[in-house]
DNA sequence: GGGATTTATACCCGATAGGGTATAATCATC
DNA sequence: GATGATTATACCCTATCGGGTATAAATCCC
């Protein structure tokens, strides 16, 4: 798990949710969630945070080597 | 320093750069850098990363309480 | 393998992010 | 206090993000 998208995908599966369910719960569009899991780089931070909050996380500053830091 | 914007602002001052200089070095617009330092929530991740990379950092997943994690 | 579910890809379209710029406000130095 | 530099705020305009949706591909379960 070395990217934001992979993180979301793995957490989603841990919670046994479909993309559709997670998107609905997080309040974002299905298409956006898919782009997030595919690590599209141009996503808006607020939308990404709406998803990450479902897992008690959010976007923050990390060192360049690291990707996930909890 | 408990936000991405504050982090950028502080790092920029540590490097003794003006907003204009950092924006130019990072390859983003001056207006964007100002919105970043003001913690506008709807910023695009790729643009934010262009600035953070100047300081050896980037956006990543952090726990909800934390904001900066190096 | 077949049918159902889930995910990936592609399109349209409205809303807005971000570049540029101009002006006002703030700050520094004298 | 005045001058110059830096930062904050406000506007215009284009590019594109994100919602919605439709279809194809992949995955699952029997």
PDB file of C-alpha atoms (C1' of nucleotides) in Angstrom:
ATOM      1  CA  UNK A   1       0.000   0.000   0.000  1.00  0.00           C
ATOM      2  CA  UNK A   2       2.099   2.875  -1.220  1.00  0.00           C
ATOM      3  CA  UNK A   3      -0.378   5.383  -2.566  1.00  0.00           C
ATOM      4  CA  UNK A   4      -3.472   7.229  -1.544  1.00  0.00           C
ATOM      5  CA  UNK A   5      -5.544   5.308  -4.045  1.00  0.00           C
ATOM      6  CA  UNK A   6      -4.310   1.931  -2.890  1.00  0.00           C
ATOM      7  CA  UNK A   7      -4.954   2.952   0.676  1.00  0.00           C
ATOM      8  CA  UNK A   8      -8.575   3.803  -0.051  1.00  0.00           C
ATOM      9  CA  UNK A   9      -9.095   0.651  -2.038  1.00  0.00           C
ATOM     10  CA  UNK A  10      -7.693  -1.550   0.703  1.00  0.00           C
ATOM     11  CA  UNK A  11      -9.596   0.172   3.473  1.00  0.00           C
ATOM     12  CA  UNK A  12     -12.775  -0.043   1.459  1.00  0.00           C
ATOM     13  CA  UNK A  13     -12.343  -3.788   1.097  1.00  0.00           C
ATOM     14  CA  UNK A  14     -11.585  -4.151   4.782  1.00  0.00           C
ATOM     15  CA  UNK A  15     -14.957  -2.568   5.387  1.00  0.00           C
ATOM     16  CA  UNK A  16     -16.500  -4.760   2.687  1.00  0.00           C
ATOM     17  CA  UNK A  17     -17.928  -1.861   0.776  1.00  0.00           C
ATOM     18  CA  UNK A  18     -18.457  -1.475  -2.941  1.00  0.00           C
ATOM     19  CA  UNK A  19     -17.214   1.661  -4.650  1.00  0.00           C
ATOM     20  CA  UNK A  20     -20.823   2.732  -4.957  1.00  0.00           C
ATOM     21  CA  UNK A  21     -21.456   2.295  -1.240  1.00  0.00           C
ATOM     22  CA  UNK A  22     -18.325   4.128  -0.163  1.00  0.00           C
ATOM     23  CA  UNK A  23     -18.949   6.960  -2.592  1.00  0.00           C
ATOM     24  CA  UNK A  24     -22.473   7.361  -1.238  1.00  0.00           C
ATOM     25  CA  UNK A  25     -21.356   7.239   2.395  1.00  0.00           C
ATOM     26  CA  UNK A  26     -18.567   9.722   1.777  1.00  0.00           C
ATOM     27  CA  UNK A  27     -20.799  12.016  -0.236  1.00  0.00           C
ATOM     28  CA  UNK A  28     -18.741  11.991  -3.411  1.00  0.00           C
ATOM     29  CA  UNK A  29     -19.558  10.812  -6.892  1.00  0.00           C
ATOM     30  CA  UNK A  30     -18.870   7.289  -7.989  1.00  0.00           C
ATOM     31  CA  UNK A  31     -16.662   8.478 -10.785  1.00  0.00           C
ATOM     32  CA  UNK A  32     -14.571  10.517  -8.414  1.00  0.00           C
ATOM     33  CA  UNK A  33     -14.007   7.580  -6.088  1.00  0.00           C
ATOM     34  CA  UNK A  34     -12.797   5.536  -9.015  1.00  0.00           C
ATOM     35  CA  UNK A  35     -10.372   8.226 -10.063  1.00  0.00           C
ATOM     36  CA  UNK A  36      -9.158   8.402  -6.485  1.00  0.00           C
ATOM     37  CA  UNK A  37      -8.484   4.682  -6.313  1.00  0.00           C
ATOM     38  CA  UNK A  38      -6.734   4.981  -9.667  1.00  0.00           C
ATOM     39  CA  UNK A  39      -4.484   7.696  -8.191  1.00  0.00           C
ATOM     40  CA  UNK A  40      -5.452  10.453 -10.580  1.00  0.00           C
ATOM     41  CA  UNK A  41      -3.118  13.264  -9.547  1.00  0.00           C
ATOM     42  CA  UNK A  42      -5.349  16.260 -10.157  1.00  0.00           C
ATOM     43  CA  UNK A  43      -8.023  15.522  -7.585  1.00  0.00           C
ATOM     44  CA  UNK A  44      -9.383  18.178  -5.308  1.00  0.00           C
ATOM     45  CA  UNK A  45      -8.161  17.917  -1.734  1.00  0.00           C
ATOM     46  CA  UNK A  46     -11.542  18.516  -0.133  1.00  0.00           C
ATOM     47  CA  UNK A  47     -13.136  15.663  -2.043  1.00  0.00           C
ATOM     48  CA  UNK A  48     -10.277  13.318  -1.196  1.00  0.00           C
ATOM     49  CA  UNK A  49     -10.605  14.275   2.448  1.00  0.00           C
ATOM     50  CA  UNK A  50     -14.307  13.458   2.416  1.00  0.00           C
ATOM     51  CA  UNK A  51     -13.345   9.889   1.578  1.00  0.00           C
ATOM     52  CA  UNK A  52     -10.348   9.623   3.900  1.00  0.00           C
ATOM     53  CA  UNK A  53     -12.424  10.837   6.822  1.00  0.00           C
ATOM     54  CA  UNK A  54     -14.446   7.664   6.568  1.00  0.00           C
ATOM     55  CA  UNK A  55     -11.334   5.868   7.786  1.00  0.00           C
ATOM     56  CA  UNK A  56     -10.195   8.392  10.397  1.00  0.00           C
ATOM     57  CA  UNK A  57      -7.554   9.850   8.111  1.00  0.00           C
ATOM     58  CA  UNK A  58      -6.974  12.852   5.919  1.00  0.00           C
ATOM     59  CA  UNK A  59      -4.416  14.443   3.658  1.00  0.00           C
ATOM     60  CA  UNK A  60      -1.342  15.861   5.304  1.00  0.00           C
ATOM     61  CA  UNK A  61       2.267  16.680   4.666  1.00  0.00           C
ATOM     62  CA  UNK A  62       4.593  13.677   4.638  1.00  0.00           C
ATOM     63  CA  UNK A  63       8.194  13.223   3.626  1.00  0.00           C
ATOM     64  CA  UNK A  64       8.684  12.530  -0.046  1.00  0.00           C
ATOM     65  CA  UNK A  65       9.697   8.885   0.405  1.00  0.00           C
ATOM     66  CA  UNK A  66       6.746   7.967   2.559  1.00  0.00           C
ATOM     67  CA  UNK A  67       3.231   7.813   1.255  1.00  0.00           C
ATOM     68  CA  UNK A  68       1.129   6.692   4.131  1.00  0.00           C
ATOM     69  CA  UNK A  69       1.905   7.875   7.646  1.00  0.00           C
ATOM     70  CA  UNK A  70      -0.451   7.086  10.463  1.00  0.00           C
TER      71      UNK A  70
ATOM     72  CA  UNK B   1       2.338  24.600  12.492  1.00  0.00           C
ATOM     73  CA  UNK B   2      -0.824  22.566  12.206  1.00  0.00           C
ATOM     74  CA  UNK B   3      -1.916  22.918   8.616  1.00  0.00           C
ATOM     75  CA  UNK B   4      -0.577  22.475   5.161  1.00  0.00           C
ATOM     76  CA  UNK B   5      -0.753  26.204   4.541  1.00  0.00           C
ATOM     77  CA  UNK B   6       1.108  27.089   7.694  1.00  0.00           C
ATOM     78  CA  UNK B   7       3.717  24.501   6.849  1.00  0.00           C
ATOM     79  CA  UNK B   8       4.365  26.041   3.439  1.00  0.00           C
ATOM     80  CA  UNK B   9       4.441  29.534   4.843  1.00  0.00           C
ATOM     81  CA  UNK B  10       6.955  28.607   7.523  1.00  0.00           C
ATOM     82  CA  UNK B  11       9.174  26.645   5.211  1.00  0.00           C
ATOM     83  CA  UNK B  12       9.102  29.465   2.710  1.00  0.00           C
ATOM     84  CA  UNK B  13      10.306  31.893   5.353  1.00  0.00           C
ATOM     85  CA  UNK B  14      13.004  29.477   6.456  1.00  0.00           C
ATOM     86  CA  UNK B  15      14.265  29.609   2.906  1.00  0.00           C
ATOM     87  CA  UNK B  16      13.825  33.397   2.857  1.00  0.00           C
ATOM     88  CA  UNK B  17      11.657  33.387  -0.220  1.00  0.00           C
ATOM     89  CA  UNK B  18       8.824  35.682  -1.161  1.00  0.00           C
ATOM     90  CA  UNK B  19       5.540  34.173  -2.312  1.00  0.00           C
ATOM     91  CA  UNK B  20       6.418  35.297  -5.807  1.00  0.00           C
ATOM     92  CA  UNK B  21       9.779  33.537  -5.736  1.00  0.00           C
ATOM     93  CA  UNK B  22       8.427  30.277  -4.358  1.00  0.00           C
ATOM     94  CA  UNK B  23       5.536  30.260  -6.806  1.00  0.00           C
ATOM     95  CA  UNK B  24       7.957  30.733  -9.692  1.00  0.00           C
ATOM     96  CA  UNK B  25      10.355  28.052  -8.436  1.00  0.00           C
ATOM     97  CA  UNK B  26       7.533  25.595  -7.874  1.00  0.00           C
ATOM     98  CA  UNK B  27       5.917  26.390 -11.199  1.00  0.00           C
ATOM     99  CA  UNK B  28       2.551  27.468  -9.831  1.00  0.00           C
ATOM    100  CA  UNK B  29       0.723  30.742 -10.028  1.00  0.00           C
ATOM    101  CA  UNK B  30       1.162  33.394  -7.383  1.00  0.00           C
ATOM    102  CA  UNK B  31      -2.529  33.365  -6.638  1.00  0.00           C
ATOM    103  CA  UNK B  32      -2.503  29.648  -6.090  1.00  0.00           C
ATOM    104  CA  UNK B  33       0.369  29.828  -3.622  1.00  0.00           C
ATOM    105  CA  UNK B  34      -1.530  32.417  -1.643  1.00  0.00           C
ATOM    106  CA  UNK B  35      -4.623  30.263  -1.524  1.00  0.00           C
ATOM    107  CA  UNK B  36      -2.438  27.370  -0.413  1.00  0.00           C
ATOM    108  CA  UNK B  37      -0.938  29.357   2.455  1.00  0.00           C
ATOM    109  CA  UNK B  38      -4.462  30.462   3.354  1.00  0.00           C
ATOM    110  CA  UNK B  39      -5.524  26.789   3.536  1.00  0.00           C
ATOM    111  CA  UNK B  40      -8.184  26.948   0.874  1.00  0.00           C
ATOM    112  CA  UNK B  41      -9.690  23.471   1.037  1.00  0.00           C
ATOM    113  CA  UNK B  42     -10.520  22.940  -2.628  1.00  0.00           C
ATOM    114  CA  UNK B  43      -6.996  22.988  -4.007  1.00  0.00           C
ATOM    115  CA  UNK B  44      -5.836  20.450  -6.528  1.00  0.00           C
ATOM    116  CA  UNK B  45      -3.459  17.857  -5.146  1.00  0.00           C
ATOM    117  CA  UNK B  46      -1.003  17.992  -8.033  1.00  0.00           C
ATOM    118  CA  UNK B  47      -0.505  21.730  -7.634  1.00  0.00           C
ATOM    119  CA  UNK B  48      -0.039  21.419  -3.892  1.00  0.00           C
ATOM    120  CA  UNK B  49       2.519  18.682  -4.454  1.00  0.00           C
ATOM    121  CA  UNK B  50       4.471  20.884  -6.827  1.00  0.00           C
ATOM    122  CA  UNK B  51       5.009  23.270  -3.927  1.00  0.00           C
ATOM    123  CA  UNK B  52       5.612  20.639  -1.253  1.00  0.00           C
ATOM    124  CA  UNK B  53       8.254  18.969  -3.391  1.00  0.00           C
ATOM    125  CA  UNK B  54      10.379  22.074  -3.009  1.00  0.00           C
ATOM    126  CA  UNK B  55      10.761  21.075   0.630  1.00  0.00           C
ATOM    127  CA  UNK B  56      11.150  17.319   0.142  1.00  0.00           C
ATOM    128  CA  UNK B  57       7.571  16.610   1.125  1.00  0.00           C
ATOM    129  CA  UNK B  58       4.263  15.784  -0.481  1.00  0.00           C
ATOM    130  CA  UNK B  59       0.654  15.061   0.352  1.00  0.00           C
ATOM    131  CA  UNK B  60      -0.044  11.716   1.986  1.00  0.00           C
ATOM    132  CA  UNK B  61      -2.500   9.982   4.229  1.00  0.00           C
ATOM    133  CA  UNK B  62      -2.201  10.876   7.902  1.00  0.00           C
ATOM    134  CA  UNK B  63      -4.351  10.181  10.902  1.00  0.00           C
ATOM    135  CA  UNK B  64      -7.118  12.674  11.441  1.00  0.00           C
ATOM    136  CA  UNK B  65      -5.580  14.263  14.522  1.00  0.00           C
ATOM    137  CA  UNK B  66      -2.187  14.837  12.977  1.00  0.00           C
ATOM    138  CA  UNK B  67      -1.621  17.326  10.240  1.00  0.00           C
ATOM    139  CA  UNK B  68       2.074  17.189   9.516  1.00  0.00           C
ATOM    140  CA  UNK B  69       3.932  13.923   9.681  1.00  0.00           C
ATOM    141  CA  UNK B  70       7.541  13.736   8.567  1.00  0.00           C
TER     142      UNK B  70
ATOM    143  C1'  DG C   1     -19.477 -21.972 -18.277  1.00  0.00           C
ATOM    144  C1'  DG C   2     -23.451 -18.724 -17.207  1.00  0.00           C
ATOM    145  C1'  DG C   3     -25.701 -14.979 -14.732  1.00  0.00           C
ATOM    146  C1'  DA C   4     -25.235 -11.346 -11.516  1.00  0.00           C
ATOM    147  C1'  DT C   5     -22.422  -8.044  -9.368  1.00  0.00           C
ATOM    148  C1'  DT C   6     -18.657  -4.972  -9.304  1.00  0.00           C
ATOM    149  C1'  DT C   7     -15.271  -2.266 -11.552  1.00  0.00           C
ATOM    150  C1'  DA C   8     -13.165   0.265 -15.555  1.00  0.00           C
ATOM    151  C1'  DT C   9     -13.582   3.281 -19.416  1.00  0.00           C
ATOM    152  C1'  DA C  10     -15.770   6.915 -22.120  1.00  0.00           C
ATOM    153  C1'  DC C  11     -18.823  10.621 -22.920  1.00  0.00           C
ATOM    154  C1'  DC C  12     -21.694  15.208 -21.907  1.00  0.00           C
ATOM    155  C1'  DC C  13     -22.019  19.327 -19.274  1.00  0.00           C
ATOM    156  C1'  DG C  14     -22.204  22.737 -15.477  1.00  0.00           C
ATOM    157  C1'  DA C  15     -19.376  24.681 -11.874  1.00  0.00           C
ATOM    158  C1'  DT C  16     -15.104  26.298 -10.423  1.00  0.00           C
ATOM    159  C1'  DA C  17      -9.957  26.071  -9.801  1.00  0.00           C
ATOM    160  C1'  DG C  18      -6.130  28.473 -11.183  1.00  0.00           C
ATOM    161  C1'  DG C  19      -3.493  31.788 -14.141  1.00  0.00           C
ATOM    162  C1'  DG C  20      -3.121  36.509 -14.779  1.00  0.00           C
ATOM    163  C1'  DT C  21      -3.733  41.027 -13.225  1.00  0.00           C
ATOM    164  C1'  DA C  22      -5.046  45.231 -10.665  1.00  0.00           C
ATOM    165  C1'  DT C  23      -5.700  47.397  -6.344  1.00  0.00           C
ATOM    166  C1'  DA C  24      -5.744  47.725  -1.376  1.00  0.00           C
ATOM    167  C1'  DA C  25      -3.695  46.554   2.867  1.00  0.00           C
ATOM    168  C1'  DT C  26       0.219  45.317   5.581  1.00  0.00           C
ATOM    169  C1'  DC C  27       4.951  45.363   6.772  1.00  0.00           C
ATOM    170  C1'  DA C  28       9.717  46.800   6.878  1.00  0.00           C
ATOM    171  C1'  DT C  29      13.312  50.259   6.860  1.00  0.00           C
ATOM    172  C1'  DC C  30      14.624  54.609   7.041  1.00  0.00           C
TER     173       DC C  30
ATOM    174  C1'  DG D   1       5.440  59.503   8.767  1.00  0.00           C
ATOM    175  C1'  DA D   2       7.062  58.405   4.028  1.00  0.00           C
ATOM    176  C1'  DT D   3       8.817  55.051   0.555  1.00  0.00           C
ATOM    177  C1'  DG D   4       9.341  50.580  -1.213  1.00  0.00           C
ATOM    178  C1'  DA D   5       8.490  45.678  -0.819  1.00  0.00           C
ATOM    179  C1'  DT D   6       5.485  42.002   0.296  1.00  0.00           C
ATOM    180  C1'  DT D   7       1.045  40.134   1.028  1.00  0.00           C
ATOM    181  C1'  DA D   8      -4.150  40.052   0.755  1.00  0.00           C
ATOM    182  C1'  DT D   9      -8.323  40.672  -1.781  1.00  0.00           C
ATOM    183  C1'  DA D  10     -11.085  41.038  -5.937  1.00  0.00           C
ATOM    184  C1'  DC D  11     -11.984  40.537 -10.640  1.00  0.00           C
ATOM    185  C1'  DC D  12     -11.984  38.186 -15.675  1.00  0.00           C
ATOM    186  C1'  DC D  13     -11.429  34.065 -18.379  1.00  0.00           C
ATOM    187  C1'  DT D  14     -10.104  29.505 -19.933  1.00  0.00           C
ATOM    188  C1'  DA D  15      -9.390  24.665 -18.866  1.00  0.00           C
ATOM    189  C1'  DT D  16     -10.898  20.938 -16.519  1.00  0.00           C
ATOM    190  C1'  DC D  17     -12.703  18.583 -12.413  1.00  0.00           C
ATOM    191  C1'  DG D  18     -16.504  16.083 -10.858  1.00  0.00           C
ATOM    192  C1'  DG D  19     -21.405  14.520 -11.160  1.00  0.00           C
ATOM    193  C1'  DG D  20     -24.158  11.730 -13.852  1.00  0.00           C
ATOM    194  C1'  DT D  21     -24.673   8.162 -17.013  1.00  0.00           C
ATOM    195  C1'  DA D  22     -23.980   4.435 -20.438  1.00  0.00           C
ATOM    196  C1'  DT D  23     -21.300   0.629 -21.929  1.00  0.00           C
ATOM    197  C1'  DA D  24     -17.485  -2.652 -21.718  1.00  0.00           C
ATOM    198  C1'  DA D  25     -14.546  -5.426 -18.988  1.00  0.00           C
ATOM    199  C1'  DA D  26     -13.578  -7.972 -15.021  1.00  0.00           C
ATOM    200  C1'  DT D  27     -14.825 -10.526 -10.966  1.00  0.00           C
ATOM    201  C1'  DC D  28     -17.571 -13.484  -8.176  1.00  0.00           C
ATOM    202  C1'  DC D  29     -20.520 -17.374  -7.021  1.00  0.00           C
ATOM    203  C1'  DC D  30     -23.152 -21.099  -8.190  1.00  0.00           C
TER     204       DC D  30
END
